[in-house]
XYZ file of N, CA and C in Angstrom:
579
model
N -8.068 -13.368 -16.416
C -8.106 -12.764 -15.097
C -7.990 -11.242 -15.259
N -8.881 -10.522 -14.596
C -8.840 -9.065 -14.687
C -7.709 -8.524 -13.817
N -7.346 -7.286 -14.069
C -6.275 -6.645 -13.298
C -6.668 -6.554 -11.819
N -7.947 -6.238 -11.559
C -8.431 -6.150 -10.186
C -8.331 -7.510 -9.497
N -8.750 -8.568 -10.183
C -8.709 -9.916 -9.615
C -7.276 -10.325 -9.312
N -6.367 -9.984 -10.194
C -4.961 -10.305 -9.993
C -4.405 -9.566 -8.773
N -4.742 -8.273 -8.630
C -4.285 -7.498 -7.476
C -4.844 -8.082 -6.187
N -6.133 -8.434 -6.209
C -6.778 -9.009 -5.029
C -6.115 -10.330 -4.651
N -5.783 -11.136 -5.651
C -5.123 -12.411 -5.416
C -3.735 -12.198 -4.813
N -3.000 -11.201 -5.296
C -1.678 -10.890 -4.748
C -1.764 -10.463 -3.289
N -2.762 -9.638 -2.971
C -2.959 -9.199 -1.581
C -3.298 -10.400 -0.706
N -4.178 -11.269 -1.173
C -4.551 -12.464 -0.400
C -3.345 -13.355 -0.142
N -2.487 -13.522 -1.142
C -1.272 -14.317 -0.966
C -0.359 -13.676 0.078
N -0.243 -12.353 0.034
C 0.598 -11.646 1.007
C 0.041 -11.807 2.420
N -1.275 -11.719 2.564
C -1.895 -11.880 3.886
C -1.682 -13.300 4.396
N -1.818 -14.291 3.522
C -1.551 -15.675 3.908
C -0.102 -15.845 4.350
N 0.826 -15.202 3.640
C 2.240 -15.285 4.008
C 2.482 -14.642 5.370
N 1.795 -13.531 5.653
C 1.919 -12.898 6.972
C 1.436 -13.862 8.046
N 0.271 -14.482 7.819
C -0.279 -15.424 8.802
C 0.663 -16.598 9.028
N 1.230 -17.157 7.961
C 2.187 -18.262 8.097
C 3.436 -17.803 8.836
N 3.902 -16.595 8.520
C 5.084 -16.065 9.185
C 4.868 -15.853 10.667
N 3.691 -15.351 11.041
C 3.384 -15.133 12.459
C 3.306 -16.470 13.184
N 2.650 -17.468 12.579
C 2.579 -18.797 13.199
C 3.980 -19.362 13.414
N 4.817 -19.275 12.387
C 6.182 -19.798 12.488
C 6.972 -19.051 13.553
N 6.750 -17.754 13.647
C 7.456 -16.919 14.615
C 7.234 -17.421 16.032
N 5.994 -17.743 16.374
C 5.687 -18.141 17.741
C 5.775 -19.648 17.955
N 5.543 -20.450 16.905
C 5.644 -21.899 17.058
C 7.090 -22.344 17.195
N 7.979 -21.735 16.462
C 9.375 -22.155 16.450
C 10.272 -21.263 17.304
N 9.687 -20.394 18.103
C 10.462 -19.488 18.957
C 11.464 -18.655 18.165
N 11.055 -18.164 17.003
C 11.925 -17.365 16.155
C 11.764 -15.875 16.453
N 11.241 -15.548 17.603
C 10.966 -14.149 17.903
C 12.227 -13.295 17.953
N 13.382 -13.891 18.286
C 14.623 -13.107 18.314
C 14.967 -12.607 16.915
N 14.788 -13.472 15.915
C 15.048 -13.043 14.534
C 14.046 -11.970 14.128
N 12.784 -12.134 14.581
C 11.782 -11.113 14.274
C 12.166 -9.783 14.903
N 12.616 -9.794 16.147
C 13.019 -8.559 16.820
C 14.182 -7.901 16.093
N 15.117 -8.724 15.599
C 16.236 -8.187 14.823
C 15.709 -7.510 13.561
N 14.746 -8.150 12.892
C 14.164 -7.549 11.689
C 13.410 -6.267 12.015
N 12.722 -6.237 13.146
C 12.013 -5.013 13.554
C 13.014 -3.877 13.741
N 14.177 -4.186 14.267
C 15.194 -3.160 14.466
C 15.709 -2.629 13.135
N 15.881 -3.525 12.176
C 16.419 -3.112 10.882
C 15.367 -2.444 10.002
N 14.118 -2.859 10.146
C 13.058 -2.369 9.263
C 11.992 -1.613 10.059
N 12.429 -0.718 10.941
C 11.506 -0.010 11.829
C 10.519 0.873 11.088
N 10.817 1.232 9.836
C 9.908 2.094 9.099
C 8.787 1.312 8.414
N 8.855 -0.028 8.486
C 7.834 -0.863 7.865
C 6.805 -1.313 8.890
N 5.616 -1.648 8.392
C 4.555 -2.137 9.270
C 4.905 -3.522 9.794
N 4.209 -3.920 10.826
C 4.374 -5.251 11.415
C 4.224 -6.328 10.340
N 3.177 -6.222 9.517
C 2.931 -7.210 8.470
C 4.046 -7.258 7.447
N 4.553 -6.106 7.049
C 5.631 -6.087 6.068
C 6.946 -6.617 6.644
N 7.195 -6.389 7.924
C 8.388 -6.963 8.544
C 8.297 -8.486 8.511
N 7.104 -9.016 8.806
C 6.908 -10.466 8.749
C 7.109 -10.963 7.321
N 6.559 -10.239 6.345
C 6.720 -10.642 4.942
C 8.197 -10.650 4.523
N 8.936 -9.641 4.927
C 10.361 -9.575 4.578
C 11.103 -10.756 5.213
N 10.871 -10.980 6.511
C 11.556 -12.064 7.215
C 11.170 -13.427 6.654
N 9.920 -13.586 6.258
C 9.424 -14.863 5.736
C 10.042 -15.178 4.372
N 10.169 -14.166 3.530
C 10.669 -14.380 2.172
C 12.186 -14.318 2.070
N 12.817 -13.533 2.946
C 14.277 -13.362 2.865
C 14.820 -13.165 4.290
N 14.963 -14.267 5.043
C 15.387 -14.155 6.447
C 16.704 -13.418 6.656
N 17.569 -13.406 5.657
C 18.870 -12.751 5.816
C 18.857 -11.270 5.407
N 17.688 -10.729 5.057
C 17.602 -9.335 4.600
C 18.088 -8.371 5.677
N 18.808 -7.329 5.233
C 19.293 -6.307 6.163
C 18.879 -4.902 5.755
N 18.657 -4.692 4.466
C 18.258 -3.365 3.982
C 17.499 -3.560 2.666
N 16.258 -3.136 2.630
C 15.462 -3.332 1.423
C 15.008 -2.003 0.841
N 14.821 -2.005 -0.483
C 14.312 -0.831 -1.187
C 13.761 -1.305 -2.526
N 12.971 -0.448 -3.141
C 12.435 -0.751 -4.456
C 13.500 -0.616 -5.537
N 13.194 -1.152 -6.696
C 14.112 -1.164 -7.835
C 14.615 0.245 -8.167
N 13.686 1.197 -8.275
C 14.073 2.567 -8.632
C 14.921 3.242 -7.552
N 14.639 2.931 -6.301
C 15.442 3.496 -5.210
C 16.873 2.989 -5.299
N 17.044 1.694 -5.564
C 18.400 1.162 -5.712
C 19.124 1.839 -6.870
N 18.396 2.069 -7.965
C 19.028 2.738 -9.105
C 19.454 4.161 -8.735
N 18.614 4.858 -7.982
C 18.955 6.221 -7.558
C 20.185 6.233 -6.649
N 20.441 5.107 -5.976
C 21.610 4.979 -5.100
C 22.815 4.393 -5.845
N 22.703 4.368 -7.189
C 23.759 3.823 -8.052
C 24.049 2.351 -7.786
N 22.988 1.613 -7.455
C 23.082 0.166 -7.305
C 22.040 -0.441 -8.234
N 22.284 -1.666 -8.661
C 21.389 -2.313 -9.610
C 21.061 -3.713 -9.124
N 19.806 -4.097 -9.301
C 19.379 -5.435 -8.911
C 20.047 -6.436 -9.854
N 20.660 -7.461 -9.260
C 21.341 -8.493 -10.047
C 20.324 -9.269 -10.883
N 20.738 -9.662 -12.057
C 19.876 -10.413 -12.965
C 19.455 -11.728 -12.303
N 18.166 -12.033 -12.406
C 17.636 -13.287 -11.887
C 17.211 -13.259 -10.423
N 17.388 -12.140 -9.731
C 17.001 -12.053 -8.322
C 15.485 -12.020 -8.188
N 14.974 -12.718 -7.195
C 13.534 -12.784 -6.945
C 13.145 -11.669 -5.974
N 12.122 -10.928 -6.339
C 11.674 -9.803 -5.508
C 11.051 -10.285 -4.202
N 11.157 -9.448 -3.185
C 10.464 -9.637 -1.924
C 9.171 -8.839 -2.063
N 8.032 -9.481 -1.890
C 6.752 -8.804 -2.084
C 6.210 -8.318 -0.743
N 5.911 -7.026 -0.675
C 5.304 -6.432 0.520
C 4.033 -5.699 0.109
N 3.296 -5.205 1.083
C 2.033 -4.517 0.828
C 2.227 -3.014 0.997
N 1.716 -2.244 0.022
C 1.843 -0.784 0.078
C 0.474 -0.135 -0.123
N 0.204 0.953 0.605
C -1.066 1.656 0.405
C -1.026 2.520 -0.852
N -2.175 2.660 -1.467
C -2.333 3.548 -2.616
C -3.507 4.466 -2.277
N -3.273 5.769 -2.319
C -4.330 6.737 -2.009
C -4.903 7.246 -3.317
N -6.195 7.130 -3.441
C -6.885 7.534 -4.661
C -7.912 8.607 -4.304
N -7.887 9.692 -5.023
C -8.822 10.785 -4.796
C -9.505 11.103 -6.115
N -10.834 11.101 -6.099
C -11.579 11.420 -7.319
C -11.349 12.877 -7.677
N -11.136 13.150 -8.942
C -10.779 14.496 -9.391
C -11.902 15.514 -9.249
N -13.125 15.104 -9.512
C -14.203 16.092 -9.549
C -14.505 16.744 -8.203
N -14.212 16.086 -7.108
C -14.492 16.654 -5.787
C -13.235 16.567 -4.918
N -12.179 17.212 -5.332
C -10.887 17.075 -4.680
C -10.859 17.543 -3.234
N -11.712 18.473 -2.850
C -11.676 18.994 -1.483
C -12.461 18.133 -0.505
N -13.234 17.203 -0.996
C -14.062 16.356 -0.146
C -13.230 15.204 0.414
N -13.014 15.190 1.754
C -12.220 14.145 2.382
C -12.841 12.773 2.206
N -14.177 12.711 2.112
C -14.857 11.431 1.935
C -14.627 10.857 0.549
N -14.063 11.635 -0.328
C -13.799 11.202 -1.690
C -12.427 10.540 -1.826
N -11.721 10.452 -0.734
C -10.404 9.817 -0.750
C -10.553 8.355 -0.363
N -9.961 7.496 -1.172
C -10.019 6.062 -0.906
C -8.587 5.538 -0.773
N -8.418 4.572 0.105
C -7.124 3.919 0.250
C -7.320 2.448 -0.077
N -6.500 1.953 -0.968
C -6.494 0.525 -1.215
C -5.050 0.056 -1.173
N -4.861 -1.234 -1.204
C -3.520 -1.782 -1.047
C -3.148 -2.646 -2.242
N -1.863 -2.665 -2.512
C -1.344 -3.507 -3.584
C -0.010 -4.083 -3.126
N 0.398 -5.130 -3.785
C 1.713 -5.676 -3.475
C 2.752 -4.979 -4.344
N 3.914 -4.738 -3.762
C 5.013 -4.105 -4.485
C 6.281 -4.926 -4.256
N 7.229 -4.752 -5.135
C 8.492 -5.489 -5.058
C 9.584 -4.641 -4.424
N 10.314 -5.251 -3.507
C 11.517 -4.652 -2.956
C 12.628 -5.697 -3.046
N 13.854 -5.247 -2.914
C 15.008 -6.132 -2.995
C 15.947 -5.816 -1.846
N 16.571 -6.847 -1.298
C 17.570 -6.652 -0.260
C 18.874 -6.174 -0.889
N 19.679 -5.491 -0.117
C 20.951 -4.991 -0.625
C 21.826 -6.127 -1.154
N 21.692 -7.328 -0.575
C 22.483 -8.473 -1.043
C 22.086 -8.904 -2.449
N 20.938 -8.459 -2.916
C 20.466 -8.784 -4.266
C 20.890 -7.722 -5.277
N 21.686 -6.769 -4.818
C 22.107 -5.665 -5.682
C 23.618 -5.589 -5.760
N 24.090 -4.819 -6.720
C 25.520 -4.545 -6.832
C 25.687 -3.120 -7.337
N 26.851 -2.548 -7.071
C 27.112 -1.188 -7.521
C 27.854 -0.395 -6.473
N 27.563 0.895 -6.443
C 28.272 1.821 -5.564
C 28.091 1.448 -4.099
N 29.162 1.657 -3.332
C 29.087 1.444 -1.884
C 28.161 2.497 -1.282
N 27.408 2.081 -0.299
C 26.505 3.020 0.360
C 27.166 3.586 1.601
N 26.984 4.865 1.798
C 27.483 5.492 3.014
C 26.586 5.068 4.155
N 27.175 4.921 5.330
C 26.360 4.620 6.502
C 25.582 5.868 6.878
N 24.259 5.749 6.972
C 23.488 6.931 7.353
C 23.787 7.323 8.789
N 23.758 8.604 9.064
C 23.961 9.075 10.427
C 22.863 8.502 11.317
N 23.269 8.029 12.455
C 22.284 7.489 13.384
C 21.602 8.656 14.079
N 20.313 8.641 14.044
C 19.556 9.677 14.716
C 18.517 9.011 15.603
N 18.170 9.653 16.671
C 17.161 9.081 17.544
C 15.795 9.260 16.919
N 15.004 8.204 16.964
C 13.659 8.237 16.405
C 12.723 8.930 17.382
N 11.742 9.648 16.846
C 10.842 10.400 17.713
C 9.374 10.010 17.520
N 9.103 9.083 16.620
C 7.726 8.715 16.294
C 7.112 7.805 17.348
N 5.781 7.776 17.325
C 5.075 6.783 18.119
C 4.871 5.563 17.224
N 4.526 4.434 17.821
C 4.346 3.187 17.069
C 2.921 2.693 17.238
N 2.362 2.234 16.153
C 1.027 1.647 16.207
C 1.104 0.375 17.053
N 0.184 0.216 17.967
C 0.081 -0.975 18.815
C 1.325 -1.220 19.668
N 2.043 -0.149 20.021
C 3.287 -0.310 20.772
C 3.061 -1.039 22.096
N 2.047 -0.629 22.836
C 1.825 -1.223 24.162
C 1.531 -2.713 24.066
N 0.712 -3.112 23.097
C 0.406 -4.545 22.978
C 1.625 -5.329 22.506
N 2.423 -4.767 21.584
C 3.640 -5.446 21.141
C 4.635 -5.579 22.292
N 4.724 -4.536 23.120
C 5.627 -4.573 24.270
C 5.192 -5.663 25.251
N 3.891 -5.782 25.487
C 3.380 -6.818 26.384
C 3.634 -8.210 25.816
N 3.501 -8.364 24.493
C 3.793 -9.652 23.858
C 5.261 -10.004 24.070
N 6.152 -9.035 23.862
C 7.579 -9.272 24.069
C 7.840 -9.734 25.496
N 7.273 -9.030 26.462
C 7.493 -9.397 27.858
C 6.979 -10.801 28.140
N 5.904 -11.193 27.429
C 5.338 -12.519 27.645
C 6.133 -13.650 27.014
N 6.874 -13.371 25.947
C 7.565 -14.462 25.253
C 9.057 -14.539 25.539
N 9.648 -13.479 26.063
C 11.084 -13.524 26.332
C 11.334 -14.145 27.705
N 12.408 -14.917 27.826
C 12.746 -15.472 29.138
C 13.407 -14.427 30.043
N 13.568 -13.219 29.539
C 14.240 -12.153 30.293
C 13.229 -11.251 30.989
N 13.700 -10.628 32.050
C 12.940 -9.575 32.704
C 13.160 -8.292 31.887
N 12.075 -7.644 31.468
C 12.173 -6.434 30.649
C 11.663 -5.261 31.476
N 12.462 -4.183 31.534
C 12.035 -3.030 32.302
C 12.763 -1.764 31.881
N 12.387 -0.665 32.506
C 12.958 0.641 32.198
C 13.777 1.137 33.386
N 14.797 1.936 33.086
C 15.556 2.596 34.150
C 16.250 3.826 33.580
N 16.647 4.732 34.478
C 17.367 5.926 34.046
C 18.784 5.535 33.649
N 19.233 6.051 32.486
C 20.589 5.766 31.996
C 21.156 7.039 31.411
N 22.456 7.234 31.595
C 23.101 8.430 31.056
C 23.829 8.150 29.746
N 24.480 6.993 29.639
C 25.362 6.749 28.503
C 24.917 5.635 27.573
N 23.706 5.164 27.711
C 23.225 4.081 26.846
C 21.714 4.190 26.696
N 21.199 3.552 25.654
C 19.750 3.503 25.454
C 19.157 2.216 26.001
N 20.011 1.264 26.331
C 19.538 0.001 26.883
C 20.666 -1.004 26.957
N 20.393 -2.124 27.637
C 21.391 -3.180 27.712
C 20.724 -4.519 27.990
N 21.492 -5.589 27.706
C 21.073 -6.960 27.966
C 22.109 -7.605 28.859
N 21.688 -8.189 29.975
C 22.581 -8.891 30.878
C 22.225 -10.376 30.795
N 23.096 -11.147 30.120
C 22.794 -12.558 29.878
C 22.831 -13.402 31.151
N 23.714 -13.047 32.079
C 23.810 -13.819 33.315
C 22.543 -13.685 34.145
N 22.037 -12.469 34.240
C 20.849 -12.222 35.050
C 19.556 -12.295 34.239
N 19.684 -12.505 32.923
C 18.515 -12.573 32.023
C 17.645 -11.316 32.182
N 18.278 -10.153 31.932
C 17.620 -8.862 32.123
C 17.802 -8.003 30.877
N 16.729 -7.380 30.428
C 16.778 -6.354 29.386
C 16.296 -5.068 30.032
N 17.104 -4.021 29.963
C 16.728 -2.732 30.523
C 16.787 -1.677 29.427
N 15.784 -0.795 29.421
C 15.639 0.239 28.408
C 15.641 1.602 29.091
N 16.292 2.560 28.460
C 16.360 3.922 28.994
C 14.963 4.519 29.074
N 14.644 5.077 30.216
C 13.345 5.730 30.405
C 13.243 7.005 29.573
N 12.035 7.310 29.102
C 11.768 8.589 28.464
C 12.013 8.659 26.970
N 12.379 7.553 26.326
C 12.586 7.591 24.876
C 11.242 7.451 24.150
N 11.228 7.812 22.881
C 10.017 7.644 22.071
C 9.715 6.155 21.907
N 8.474 5.849 21.498
C 8.092 4.455 21.280
C 8.936 3.817 20.178
N 9.197 4.578 19.097
C 9.998 4.036 17.991
C 11.410 3.701 18.450
N 12.032 4.620 19.180
C 13.398 4.379 19.657
C 13.407 3.240 20.661
N 12.404 3.170 21.518
C 12.314 2.095 22.498
C 12.204 0.748 21.799
N 11.386 0.693 20.732
C 11.226 -0.560 19.992
C 12.564 -1.013 19.403
N 13.340 -0.066 18.860
C 14.641 -0.393 18.276
C 15.584 -0.914 19.369
N 15.605 -0.272 20.508
C 16.489 -0.680 21.593
C 16.089 -2.071 22.098
N 14.794 -2.307 22.255
C 14.335 -3.622 22.702
C 14.794 -4.689 21.713
N 14.592 -4.422 20.430
C 14.960 -5.408 19.408
C 16.457 -5.658 19.392
N 17.248 -4.609 19.492
C 18.702 -4.794 19.400
C 19.260 -5.439 20.665
N 18.695 -5.151 21.825
C 19.197 -5.795 23.038
C 18.675 -7.216 23.153
N 17.438 -7.458 22.718
C 16.868 -8.805 22.807
C 17.570 -9.777 21.881
N 18.035 -9.309 20.731
C 18.693 -10.229 19.791
C 20.015 -10.735 20.343
N 20.583 -10.011 21.302
C 21.830 -10.471 21.921
C 21.571 -11.680 22.816
N 20.334 -11.757 23.335
C 19.997 -12.858 24.227
C 19.474 -13.959 23.453
């Protein structure tokens, strides 16, 4: 098997795992766990969040082997990697200024959950409000509204970014936040319900 064939096979397996994970998410009503994962892994794509949840449902914080080492943590012997998809940007050297000469392809990479590591304690990162937009935010928001038994809406709030009222089956999100921050608030309030 050539290196290219092996990479292509790994990508195909990852795509199949995403498809199985999405089916399981909606067939078994596991969307609350997915929303929790979206909150924890907001920097990952939709597909990679599904891959992480599918391979390691209890994951809370993932990073590559070298990143864990830089944080003075080490992957425990015998731990199985979580495989996700990462872009690789390739630019031909002879025509470096030509934008059409840039190619993007994808490969699978290994990450590990913090529970698969040991070593130095990690400091809690300062919580900061996210300011990014999200790919397909509007369609994901509509999907959430369609699958949750709660009424989801926005309102002005001074001291919170959102809340969940279990008695009234209501999720409310602070108006005016970025799409990324809104997604995190939706996920964290929805998981309570």
